[in-house]
Coordinates of C-alpha atoms in Angstrom, one line a residue:
M313 CA 46.7 -1.0 13.4
P314 CA 47.1 -4.3 14.7
V315 CA 43.3 -4.7 15.0
K316 CA 42.5 -3.5 11.6
T317 CA 44.9 -5.9 10.5
T318 CA 43.7 -8.6 12.4
L319 CA 39.9 -8.0 10.9
K320 CA 41.3 -7.8 7.4
E321 CA 43.1 -11.2 8.3
N322 CA 39.8 -12.8 10.0
I323 CA 37.6 -11.2 6.7
S324 CA 40.2 -12.8 4.0
I325 CA 40.2 -16.5 6.1
A326 CA 36.3 -16.4 6.3
L327 CA 35.6 -15.3 2.3
Q328 CA 38.6 -18.3 1.5
S329 CA 36.8 -20.3 3.6
I330 CA 33.4 -19.4 2.2
G331 CA 34.8 -19.9 -1.2
G332 CA 36.2 -23.6 -0.4
N333 CA 32.3 -24.5 0.7
R334 CA 30.6 -23.0 -2.2
L335 CA 27.8 -25.4 -1.6
R336 CA 26.7 -24.9 1.9
T337 CA 27.9 -21.7 2.0
S338 CA 24.8 -21.0 -0.9
L339 CA 22.6 -23.3 0.9
T340 CA 23.1 -21.1 4.5
A341 CA 22.9 -18.1 2.5
L342 CA 19.8 -19.1 0.8
I343 CA 17.7 -19.6 4.4
I344 CA 18.7 -16.0 5.5
A345 CA 17.9 -14.8 2.3
I346 CA 14.5 -16.1 2.3
G347 CA 13.7 -14.9 5.4
I348 CA 15.1 -11.5 4.8
M349 CA 13.0 -11.7 1.7
A350 CA 10.2 -12.4 3.5
L351 CA 10.6 -9.5 5.9
V352 CA 11.4 -7.2 3.2
G353 CA 9.3 -8.0 0.3
I354 CA 6.0 -7.8 3.0
L355 CA 7.2 -4.4 4.7
T356 CA 7.8 -3.0 1.0
A357 CA 4.2 -3.9 0.1
I358 CA 2.6 -2.3 3.4
E359 CA 4.9 0.6 2.7
G360 CA 3.6 0.5 -0.7
I361 CA -0.2 0.4 0.3
K362 CA 0.5 2.8 3.1
Q363 CA 1.7 5.8 0.9
Y364 CA -1.6 4.3 -1.6
T365 CA -3.7 5.5 0.8
N366 CA -2.3 8.8 2.1
D367 CA -2.1 9.9 -1.2
A368 CA -5.9 9.0 -1.9
F369 CA -7.2 10.5 1.0
S370 CA -4.9 13.9 1.5
S371 CA -6.2 15.7 -1.4
L372 CA -10.1 15.4 0.5
G373 CA -8.6 18.0 3.3
A374 CA -9.5 17.3 6.9
N375 CA -12.9 19.3 6.5
S376 CA -15.2 17.1 4.6
F377 CA -17.6 14.1 5.4
T378 CA -19.7 11.7 3.4
I379 CA -23.5 10.4 4.2
Q380 CA -23.7 6.9 2.7
N381 CA -26.0 4.2 3.7
R382 CA -23.0 1.7 5.0
G383 CA -19.6 2.4 6.5
S384 CA -16.6 3.1 4.6
G385 CA -16.1 0.1 2.9
V386 CA -11.9 0.3 3.7
N387 CA -12.1 -1.9 6.5
F388 CA -9.1 -4.8 5.7
G389 CA -10.9 -8.4 6.5
R390 CA -13.8 -7.5 8.6
G391 CA -16.0 -6.0 5.3
G392 CA -18.8 -8.4 5.9
H393 CA -19.6 -6.7 9.5
R394 CA -20.7 -3.7 7.9
K395 CA -23.7 -2.5 8.8
I396 CA -26.0 -1.6 5.3
Y397 CA -28.7 0.4 6.2
P398 CA -31.5 1.4 3.5
A399 CA -30.6 2.6 0.7
I400 CA -29.6 7.2 0.3
R401 CA -32.8 7.5 -2.7
Y402 CA -32.1 11.1 -5.0
D403 CA -35.0 13.2 -3.6
Q404 CA -33.4 12.7 -0.1
A405 CA -30.2 13.8 -1.4
A406 CA -31.2 16.6 -3.3
R407 CA -33.4 17.6 -0.7
F408 CA -31.0 17.9 1.8
K409 CA -28.6 20.0 -0.8
E410 CA -31.1 22.3 -0.8
L411 CA -32.1 22.9 3.0
Y412 CA -28.8 22.3 4.2
K413 CA -27.9 26.1 5.3
L414 CA -24.5 25.9 6.7
P415 CA -21.7 27.5 4.4
A416 CA -20.3 24.4 2.9
L417 CA -20.6 22.8 -0.7
V418 CA -22.8 19.9 -1.3
S419 CA -22.4 17.2 -3.8
I420 CA -24.4 14.1 -4.7
N421 CA -23.2 11.3 -6.5
L422 CA -23.5 7.5 -7.3
N423 CA -21.6 5.0 -8.0
I424 CA -22.5 2.9 -11.5
S425 CA -19.5 0.6 -11.9
G426 CA -16.0 -0.3 -11.6
T427 CA -15.4 -2.6 -14.1
A428 CA -16.2 -0.2 -17.2
T429 CA -14.6 -0.2 -20.5
A430 CA -14.5 3.3 -22.4
K431 CA -13.2 2.8 -26.2
Y432 CA -12.8 5.5 -28.7
G433 CA -12.7 4.0 -32.6
S434 CA -10.5 0.8 -32.2
E435 CA -8.9 1.8 -29.0
K436 CA -10.3 0.5 -25.7
T437 CA -9.3 0.6 -22.1
N438 CA -9.1 -2.5 -20.2
P439 CA -12.1 -3.4 -17.6
N440 CA -11.1 -1.3 -14.5
I441 CA -13.0 2.4 -15.2
N442 CA -14.5 3.7 -12.6
L443 CA -17.9 5.2 -13.5
S444 CA -20.2 7.3 -11.3
G445 CA -22.3 10.5 -11.9
G446 CA -22.1 13.6 -9.8
N447 CA -23.2 17.2 -9.2
E448 CA -21.4 20.4 -10.0
N449 CA -19.8 20.4 -6.9
Y450 CA -18.6 16.7 -7.2
I451 CA -14.8 17.5 -8.5
Q452 CA -14.4 20.1 -5.4
T453 CA -15.6 18.2 -2.3
N454 CA -14.0 14.7 -3.8
G455 CA -10.2 16.2 -4.5
Y456 CA -10.4 16.2 -7.7
K457 CA -8.6 19.2 -10.8
L458 CA -9.5 19.6 -14.2
A459 CA -6.4 19.4 -16.6
F460 CA -8.4 21.2 -19.4
G461 CA -11.9 21.3 -20.4
R462 CA -15.0 22.5 -18.1
N463 CA -17.5 21.4 -15.4
F464 CA -21.0 20.1 -16.0
S465 CA -23.6 23.2 -16.9
S466 CA -26.9 23.4 -15.3
S467 CA -28.6 22.4 -18.1
E468 CA -26.5 19.3 -18.6
L469 CA -27.2 18.3 -15.0
E470 CA -30.9 19.1 -15.1
H471 CA -31.2 16.9 -18.1
G472 CA -28.8 14.0 -17.8
A473 CA -26.9 15.4 -20.8
N474 CA -24.5 12.5 -22.3
V475 CA -21.5 14.6 -21.5
V476 CA -18.6 12.8 -19.4
I477 CA -15.2 14.2 -17.9
I478 CA -12.5 11.8 -17.8
G479 CA -9.3 10.9 -16.3
D480 CA -5.6 11.4 -17.5
E481 CA -5.6 7.2 -18.2
I482 CA -8.1 7.4 -20.1
R483 CA -7.3 10.1 -22.1
S484 CA -3.2 9.0 -22.9
K485 CA -5.2 5.3 -23.5
L486 CA -7.8 6.5 -26.4
F487 CA -6.3 9.4 -27.7
K488 CA -2.4 9.8 -29.3
K489 CA -0.6 12.6 -27.1
N490 CA -1.5 15.4 -29.5
D491 CA -4.7 14.7 -30.2
N492 CA -7.7 16.8 -28.2
P493 CA -10.1 14.8 -26.6
I494 CA -12.6 17.6 -26.2
D495 CA -15.8 17.3 -28.3
K496 CA -14.6 13.5 -28.7
S497 CA -17.5 10.7 -28.4
I498 CA -16.8 7.9 -26.5
Y499 CA -18.7 4.8 -25.5
V500 CA -18.2 4.1 -21.6
G501 CA -20.1 0.2 -21.7
N502 CA -22.9 0.7 -23.5
N503 CA -23.3 4.3 -23.8
K504 CA -21.9 7.1 -25.7
F505 CA -20.9 10.2 -24.4
N506 CA -19.5 13.0 -25.5
I507 CA -15.8 14.6 -23.6
I508 CA -16.3 17.9 -22.2
G509 CA -13.1 17.8 -19.6
V510 CA -9.9 15.5 -18.2
F511 CA -8.6 15.4 -14.8
A512 CA -5.9 16.3 -13.9
S513 CA -3.7 12.9 -12.9
K514 CA -3.5 11.9 -9.6
G515 CA -0.7 9.5 -9.8
S516 CA -0.5 7.0 -7.1
S517 CA -4.6 7.5 -5.7
A518 CA -5.5 6.6 -9.3
G519 CA -6.4 3.2 -7.9
F520 CA -9.5 4.9 -6.4
G521 CA -10.7 6.2 -9.3
G522 CA -8.4 9.2 -10.2
D523 CA -6.9 8.4 -13.4
R524 CA -9.3 5.2 -14.6
F525 CA -12.5 7.4 -13.7
C526 CA -15.5 8.7 -15.8
L527 CA -17.8 11.1 -14.1
I528 CA -21.2 12.0 -16.1
P529 CA -24.3 14.0 -14.7
I530 CA -25.8 12.7 -11.5
F531 CA -29.2 12.2 -13.3
K532 CA -27.7 10.5 -16.3
A533 CA -26.4 8.3 -13.5
K534 CA -29.5 7.6 -12.5
Q535 CA -31.3 7.2 -15.8
I536 CA -28.4 4.2 -16.6
A537 CA -28.1 2.5 -13.0
T538 CA -28.6 -1.0 -13.4
T539 CA -29.8 -1.7 -9.5
S540 CA -33.7 -1.1 -8.9
N541 CA -32.8 0.8 -5.9
P542 CA -29.1 2.5 -6.2
S543 CA -28.0 4.3 -2.8
F544 CA -26.8 7.6 -3.7
E545 CA -23.9 9.4 -1.7
I546 CA -23.7 13.0 -0.4
G547 CA -20.3 15.0 0.3
V548 CA -19.9 17.9 2.2
M549 CA -17.2 20.2 2.5
A550 CA -17.3 22.6 5.1
G551 CA -15.4 26.2 4.6
N552 CA -12.5 25.1 7.1
S553 CA -11.7 22.1 9.4
G554 CA -12.5 24.7 12.7
V555 CA -16.6 24.1 12.0
L556 CA -16.3 20.2 10.8
D557 CA -18.2 19.3 13.9
A558 CA -20.9 21.6 14.0
S559 CA -21.3 20.9 9.9
I560 CA -21.6 17.1 10.7
G561 CA -23.7 17.9 13.9
E562 CA -26.2 19.8 11.3
A563 CA -25.8 17.5 8.8
T564 CA -26.9 14.7 10.9
S565 CA -30.2 16.5 12.4
L566 CA -31.3 18.0 9.2
F567 CA -30.8 14.2 7.5
R568 CA -32.6 12.5 10.5
N569 CA -35.4 14.7 9.9
I570 CA -35.2 13.8 5.8
R571 CA -35.4 10.3 6.7
D572 CA -38.4 10.7 9.1
L573 CA -36.6 9.4 12.3
N574 CA -38.0 9.8 15.1
I575 CA -35.8 11.1 18.8
G576 CA -35.8 7.6 20.1
N577 CA -34.4 5.8 16.7
P578 CA -30.8 5.2 16.2
D579 CA -29.1 7.1 12.8
N580 CA -29.9 4.7 10.1
F581 CA -27.2 6.2 7.5
E582 CA -23.3 6.4 8.3
I583 CA -21.5 10.0 8.3
T584 CA -17.8 9.5 7.9
R585 CA -14.9 12.1 8.1
S586 CA -12.3 12.1 5.6
D587 CA -9.7 12.2 8.3
S588 CA -11.2 9.5 10.2
I589 CA -11.0 7.0 7.3
Q590 CA -6.6 8.0 7.0
Q591 CA -6.7 7.4 10.9
Q592 CA -8.5 4.2 10.3
L593 CA -6.5 2.8 7.6
A594 CA -3.2 4.2 9.4
G595 CA -4.3 1.9 12.0
Q596 CA -4.6 -1.0 10.2
L597 CA -2.0 -0.8 8.2
S598 CA 0.3 -0.6 11.4
G599 CA -1.4 -3.9 12.6
M600 CA -0.7 -5.9 9.0
T601 CA 2.7 -3.8 9.6
Y602 CA 3.2 -5.6 13.0
A603 CA 2.2 -8.9 11.2
G604 CA 4.5 -9.3 8.7
F605 CA 7.4 -8.3 11.0
G606 CA 6.4 -11.3 13.0
I607 CA 6.4 -13.6 9.6
G608 CA 10.0 -12.1 9.0
I609 CA 11.3 -12.6 12.3
I610 CA 9.4 -15.8 12.7
T611 CA 11.6 -17.3 9.5
L612 CA 14.9 -15.5 10.1
I613 CA 14.8 -17.4 13.5
G614 CA 14.7 -20.6 11.5
A615 CA 17.1 -19.4 9.2
A616 CA 19.3 -18.3 12.2
I617 CA 19.1 -22.2 13.7
G618 CA 20.0 -23.6 10.4
L619 CA 23.0 -20.9 10.0
M620 CA 24.3 -22.0 13.6
N621 CA 23.5 -25.9 12.6
I622 CA 25.9 -25.5 9.7
M623 CA 28.6 -23.1 11.6
L624 CA 29.2 -26.3 13.9
V625 CA 29.6 -28.7 11.3
S626 CA 32.3 -26.1 9.8
V627 CA 34.0 -26.5 13.2
T628 CA 33.7 -30.2 13.0
E629 CA 35.0 -30.3 9.7
R630 CA 37.9 -27.4 10.7
T631 CA 39.1 -29.1 13.7
R632 CA 42.5 -29.9 12.7
E633 CA 42.8 -26.3 10.8
I634 CA 41.8 -24.7 14.2
G635 CA 44.4 -26.8 15.9
V636 CA 47.6 -25.6 13.7
R637 CA 46.3 -22.2 13.7
K638 CA 46.9 -22.4 17.8
A639 CA 50.0 -24.5 17.3
I640 CA 51.4 -21.1 15.6
G641 CA 50.5 -18.6 17.8
A642 CA 46.4 -17.9 17.0
T643 CA 45.1 -17.0 20.2
P644 CA 41.0 -18.0 21.2
S645 CA 40.0 -14.6 21.0
I646 CA 41.2 -15.0 17.3
I647 CA 39.6 -18.2 16.9
R648 CA 36.6 -16.9 18.1
K649 CA 36.7 -13.4 15.4
Q650 CA 37.0 -15.7 12.9
F651 CA 34.4 -17.8 12.8
L652 CA 32.1 -14.9 14.2
I653 CA 33.2 -13.1 11.1
E654 CA 32.4 -16.0 9.0
A655 CA 29.1 -16.1 10.2
I656 CA 28.6 -12.6 10.0
V657 CA 29.7 -12.2 6.1
I658 CA 27.8 -15.7 5.2
C659 CA 24.6 -14.0 6.6
L660 CA 25.7 -10.3 4.8
I661 CA 25.6 -12.2 1.8
G662 CA 22.2 -13.8 2.1
G663 CA 20.8 -10.7 3.6
V664 CA 21.8 -8.4 0.6
A665 CA 20.4 -11.1 -1.5
G666 CA 16.8 -11.1 0.5
I667 CA 17.0 -7.6 0.2
I668 CA 16.9 -6.9 -3.5
F669 CA 14.7 -10.4 -4.1
G670 CA 12.2 -8.7 -1.2
M671 CA 12.1 -4.9 -2.5
A672 CA 11.3 -7.0 -6.0
M673 CA 8.4 -9.1 -4.8
G674 CA 6.9 -6.0 -2.4
N675 CA 7.3 -3.4 -4.6
L676 CA 5.4 -5.6 -7.4
I677 CA 2.5 -5.8 -5.3
A678 CA 3.2 -2.0 -4.5
V679 CA 3.1 -1.4 -8.4
Q680 CA 0.0 -3.1 -8.9
I681 CA -1.6 -1.2 -6.1
S682 CA -0.6 1.8 -6.4
G683 CA 1.5 2.3 -9.2
T684 CA 4.3 3.3 -7.2
F685 CA 8.3 2.2 -6.9
I686 CA 8.8 2.1 -3.0
V687 CA 12.4 2.4 -1.6
P688 CA 11.6 1.3 2.1
W689 CA 15.0 2.8 3.3
L690 CA 14.2 1.9 7.5
W691 CA 13.6 -1.5 6.4
L692 CA 16.8 -1.7 4.2
F693 CA 19.0 -0.6 7.0
S694 CA 17.3 -2.6 9.3
A695 CA 17.6 -5.9 7.9
I696 CA 21.5 -5.3 7.5
C697 CA 21.7 -4.3 11.1
L698 CA 19.5 -7.3 11.6
C699 CA 21.5 -10.0 9.4
T700 CA 24.6 -8.8 11.7
L701 CA 22.7 -9.4 15.0
I702 CA 21.8 -12.9 13.5
G703 CA 25.1 -13.3 12.6
L704 CA 26.9 -12.8 15.5
V705 CA 23.7 -14.9 17.2
S706 CA 24.2 -18.1 15.2
G707 CA 28.0 -18.0 15.1
F708 CA 28.8 -17.3 19.0
Y709 CA 28.5 -21.0 20.2
P710 CA 30.1 -22.4 17.4
A711 CA 32.7 -19.3 17.8
K712 CA 32.9 -20.3 21.4
K713 CA 33.7 -24.3 20.6
A714 CA 36.2 -23.3 18.4
S715 CA 38.1 -21.2 20.7
K716 CA 38.1 -23.8 23.1
L717 CA 39.0 -26.4 21.1
D718 CA 42.6 -28.5 22.4
P719 CA 45.3 -27.3 20.1
V720 CA 46.9 -30.8 20.8
E721 CA 43.9 -32.9 20.3
A722 CA 42.7 -31.1 17.0
L723 CA 46.0 -31.0 15.7
R724 CA 45.3 -35.2 16.0
Y725 CA 41.9 -35.1 14.9
E726 CA 41.4 -36.7 12.2

């Protein structure tokens, strides 16, 4: 009971001191708040990016791979170092699909644009629509599902018909809630298409094209491609993950023959497993997490030094008060606890403010990227513990100095 009473009294005295020096307390708490905001903000944003990438690739499963003329393009800061090989022509992709004999689904696709605009009547989207061409297997090999409507028919694929399957965000933007978009005509860029289906929403993975995505027949995509030598992409989904290595080996051998590569020549194409992309991203995001944590810690070290200096000033200003408290029976231990608790309370005030602003800043970035609000509970609790630790470390020397003051000399201090 006496311990609880002493703690309560020390907290009360600390709050009175804080209230009596609002400007100094505000500046000190602001220093802590900036450090915590940097730490929580950076880590919240990274957590949002991590969830975004996990959601984006989880739907692809662990039994698919992609054949491209370049790397995956998901490296952060090293995009310029990716090898780019000769383009994969449509006839090569079609021949691969025809000759690949293992039980698997093979899709062929071509990315046309990531900045297209979809328009229906007076309504139009922002210029952020992904327009791609694909065959009948594209929906399954890329983890999409149809909310309603249908897939391409063999005739539409063969003749390159002006038909399109649209993402859920495009449907909600161009059509009223109860309007059925099937058989309606829209413009995507300068081309007119008839809607035959709508993709189910992919939520936070929409940044990869799930909800802002238009799929047209592959042959139509080939016709409207703006580049003179477009490179097609081949997607393969094996029956199960257990045969994935064998499937990749067979695909490598077959595509080397299609590309007329001799035994001594290296591959001039990239085969990327869907799970390896996710693992690669996870590794890079872990590095970003450590970097963000380091930046936040450096900021907090500066904040801790500032807090210690301000607490030392506080001890000097309150020398007479310390003398009075010692004269009426306060022990060095009580004085020490008083200043330590005051430092911790100031840190927690700044920490709570920093957490609020850090979450706001981090989620502003995370929502822009993934459309998902993130609450990083681990980092929030860690920030509270860190604030308490900073208060203890920064307040220890000033508290020790205050507890060792001679009461007679302190009472005579002016």
